Structures are given as structure tokens and as C-alpha cells.
Amino acid sequence: MRKKIVAGNWKMNTTLEEGISLASEIKSKVAEIPSVHNKTEIILAPPFTHLYSVKQAIANSNILLSAQNCASETEGAYTGEVSANMLQSCGCDCVIIGHSERRAYYHETSQILLKKIKQALAKDMRIIFCCGEKLEDREAEKHFSVVEKQLQETVGKLSTTDLKQIVLAYEPVWAIGTGVTASKEQAQEMHAFIRKIIADNFGSAIAEETSILYGGSVKPSNAADLFAQPDVDGGLIGGAALQAESFLSIIKAQL
Ligand code: PGA
């Protein structure tokens, strides 16, 4: 059975103090739901500066720690970059790669993203790899071909063994931070399509084992409907992950 996952992407939000207290609050509220870890994996992705401290804050829980990005190079003269090795040394279990904000604002191409994936794999980290079309792609009915290209140029180039480290996240760009969510039908249709791409590349057994998260304006009010879709295995949550209460409601919607 593939894993159900709820991951909180904090983006560039919270001071260190706020981040520690958010993580601590999430940890204590999660501890009140004893069966949660049998059903759902919970991942927090705070900013780089908070990783080590958040790791301490979530110690003795099953909550996992993720970074939001990593460098495409191993080490050396790359001012301002953070390597996969550094992330691992801070206790990161996972890293988000390919988020649409990184693609759009920092010009991260598939070629760069594949290098980042390989860096994270070399450190045995799991990867939440994001894909998703822009509004203009959907309006031009190119959403399937755009997502397929994003996947073929990156995870499509990995080995079957590597793919076991990958969690996919479908995040339509028009739904991120906009308050507009993909309908449950739109989400299911794209998730089934993504699973088929994985099956065609790697076989149906591995496709069945690959978790595919939905991201884009997931809130307590729409999470249960989205998560009930057969190919939606949880969510990558932005805005609603910044308050323990709403993040917890979304986790409960996955149970
Ligand atoms: P959002 O962000 O939930 O604020 O739309 C999701 C994401 O970008 O991962």
C-alpha cells in the first residue's frame, strides 16, 4: 500500500522562534491522534535557517523533516547555496524539488532539477518532486502534455530503484496561493494520468507504490474531498500549513 502523506511547505514564512513554536504545537497536537502514523506520514518543510531547530522540536515523534530546495552541485564555491549533504547533516529526511515558484522565479529548468534530484538521491534523501501546469496551459488544453514533459525530463530519467525515493506532487500553478483549488475531478484526472506515466516508464507495480500528492489551495474545507480521490495520496500544503490548527484539520481529513 502506498503511503498517504500530508506535507507542510512553509515557504519563506516564520521567524526562527515562530517556526519552532509552530513545529512544537503540531507535534503535540499530532500526539493526541494515536493512530495517525499508521495511516499518514507527516512532513514539515520549514526554511533552511530553521531546519536544525525544527528537527530538535519534533524529536521523539514520527514527523519527518524536509527542506524546500537543495543545490544542484555537491560542494564548493557556490555562494548562498545549500547542498544535499548539508541538509542531511541537519537531519533532513526529504527535500522538495521542482516547486513552481523555483521554476518561475529562479529559472530552474528540468536539466537543473534533474541534477538536484541526483544530489538528494546521493544522500539517500526522499524527494517531493513537484509538477503542474500554468493557467494558460490549461486554457490551451496543454495541461497533460506540459506535466508529461516535466516528468519525462526529470523523474523519467531515473532508475526504478531511485524512483522508490520519489513522492510526486501535482500542483497546478493557477491553484497555488490563489484560493482557487482544482476540483476533485480535475485532481483525480491528472493524478491518474501521472500514475500512468510512471507505469509506462517503470511498470505498474512501482506506479501503484508511488504516492502522488495534490497541492494548491488545500484547506480544511476541501481536503477531505480531494483526498478521497483514488489517485490522490495526500497533500502538499502551503498557506494552511502555517497554523497548527488548520494543518491538523487537513491531516485529520486524510485519516
Ligand atoms: P498553497 O501552496 O497551499 O498556499 O496554495 C501550496 C504549495 O505551493 O505547495
CSV table of N, CA and C and ligand atoms in Angstrom, one decimal, residues 7 9 11 96 99-101 130 171 175-180 214-219 236-241, ligand 1:
chain,number,residue,atom,x,y,z
A,7,ALA,N,2.2,17.0,3.8
A,7,ALA,CA,3.4,17.8,4.0
A,7,ALA,C,3.1,19.3,4.0
A,9,ASN,N,4.5,22.9,3.4
A,9,ASN,CA,5.6,23.7,2.8
A,9,ASN,C,5.4,25.2,3.4
A,11,LYS,N,7.3,27.7,3.0
A,11,LYS,CA,7.9,28.7,2.0
A,11,LYS,C,8.7,29.7,2.8
A,96,ILE,N,12.1,19.1,-1.1
A,96,ILE,CA,11.1,19.5,-2.2
A,96,ILE,C,12.0,19.9,-3.4
A,99,HIS,N,9.5,22.9,-7.2
A,99,HIS,CA,8.3,23.7,-6.9
A,99,HIS,C,8.1,24.8,-8.0
A,100,SER,N,6.9,25.1,-8.4
A,100,SER,CA,6.7,26.0,-9.5
A,100,SER,C,7.3,27.4,-9.2
A,101,GLU,N,7.4,27.8,-7.9
A,101,GLU,CA,8.0,29.1,-7.5
A,101,GLU,C,9.5,29.1,-7.9
A,130,CYS,N,7.8,18.3,-7.6
A,130,CYS,CA,6.5,19.0,-8.0
A,130,CYS,C,6.4,19.1,-9.5
A,171,GLU,N,0.8,20.1,-8.6
A,171,GLU,CA,0.4,21.4,-8.1
A,171,GLU,C,0.1,22.4,-9.3
A,175,ALA,N,-3.5,27.2,-9.0
A,175,ALA,CA,-4.2,27.0,-7.8
A,175,ALA,C,-3.3,27.3,-6.6
A,176,ILE,N,-2.1,27.6,-6.8
A,176,ILE,CA,-1.1,27.8,-5.7
A,176,ILE,C,-1.3,29.2,-5.1
A,177,GLY,N,-1.7,29.3,-3.9
A,177,GLY,CA,-1.8,30.5,-3.1
A,177,GLY,C,-2.9,31.4,-3.7
A,178,THR,N,-3.8,30.9,-4.5
A,178,THR,CA,-4.8,31.8,-5.1
A,178,THR,C,-6.2,31.6,-4.5
A,179,GLY,N,-6.3,30.6,-3.7
A,179,GLY,CA,-7.6,30.3,-3.1
A,179,GLY,C,-8.5,29.5,-4.1
A,180,VAL,N,-8.0,29.3,-5.3
A,180,VAL,CA,-8.8,28.5,-6.3
A,180,VAL,C,-8.2,27.1,-6.2
A,214,TYR,N,-1.5,16.1,-3.9
A,214,TYR,CA,-2.1,17.3,-4.6
A,214,TYR,C,-1.7,18.6,-3.8
A,215,GLY,N,-1.4,19.6,-4.5
A,215,GLY,CA,-1.1,20.9,-3.8
A,215,GLY,C,-1.7,22.0,-4.6
A,216,GLY,N,-2.1,23.0,-3.9
A,216,GLY,CA,-2.7,24.2,-4.5
A,216,GLY,C,-4.0,24.6,-3.7
A,217,SER,N,-3.9,25.5,-2.8
A,217,SER,CA,-5.0,26.0,-2.0
A,217,SER,C,-5.8,24.9,-1.3
A,218,VAL,N,-5.1,23.9,-0.8
A,218,VAL,CA,-5.8,22.9,0.0
A,218,VAL,C,-6.1,23.5,1.4
A,219,LYS,N,-7.3,23.3,1.9
A,219,LYS,CA,-7.8,23.9,3.1
A,219,LYS,C,-8.6,22.9,3.9
A,236,LEU,N,0.3,18.5,-0.5
A,236,LEU,CA,1.4,19.4,-0.2
A,236,LEU,C,0.8,20.8,0.1
A,237,ILE,N,0.9,21.2,1.4
A,237,ILE,CA,0.1,22.3,1.8
A,237,ILE,C,0.9,23.6,2.1
A,238,GLY,N,0.6,24.7,1.5
A,238,GLY,CA,1.3,25.9,1.7
A,238,GLY,C,0.7,26.7,2.8
A,239,GLY,N,-0.2,27.7,2.4
A,239,GLY,CA,-0.7,28.7,3.4
A,239,GLY,C,-1.4,28.0,4.6
A,240,ALA,N,-2.1,26.9,4.4
A,240,ALA,CA,-2.9,26.3,5.5
A,240,ALA,C,-2.0,25.5,6.4
A,241,ALA,N,-0.7,25.4,6.1
A,241,ALA,CA,0.3,24.7,7.0
A,241,ALA,C,0.9,25.6,8.0
B,1,PGA,P1,-0.9,26.8,-1.1
B,1,PGA,O1,0.6,26.3,-1.6
B,1,PGA,O2,-1.4,25.7,-0.3
B,1,PGA,O3,-0.6,28.1,-0.3
B,1,PGA,O4,-1.7,27.1,-2.4
B,1,PGA,C1,0.9,25.0,-2.0
B,1,PGA,C2,2.3,24.9,-2.4
B,1,PGA,O5,2.8,25.8,-3.1
B,1,PGA,O6,3.0,23.9,-2.1
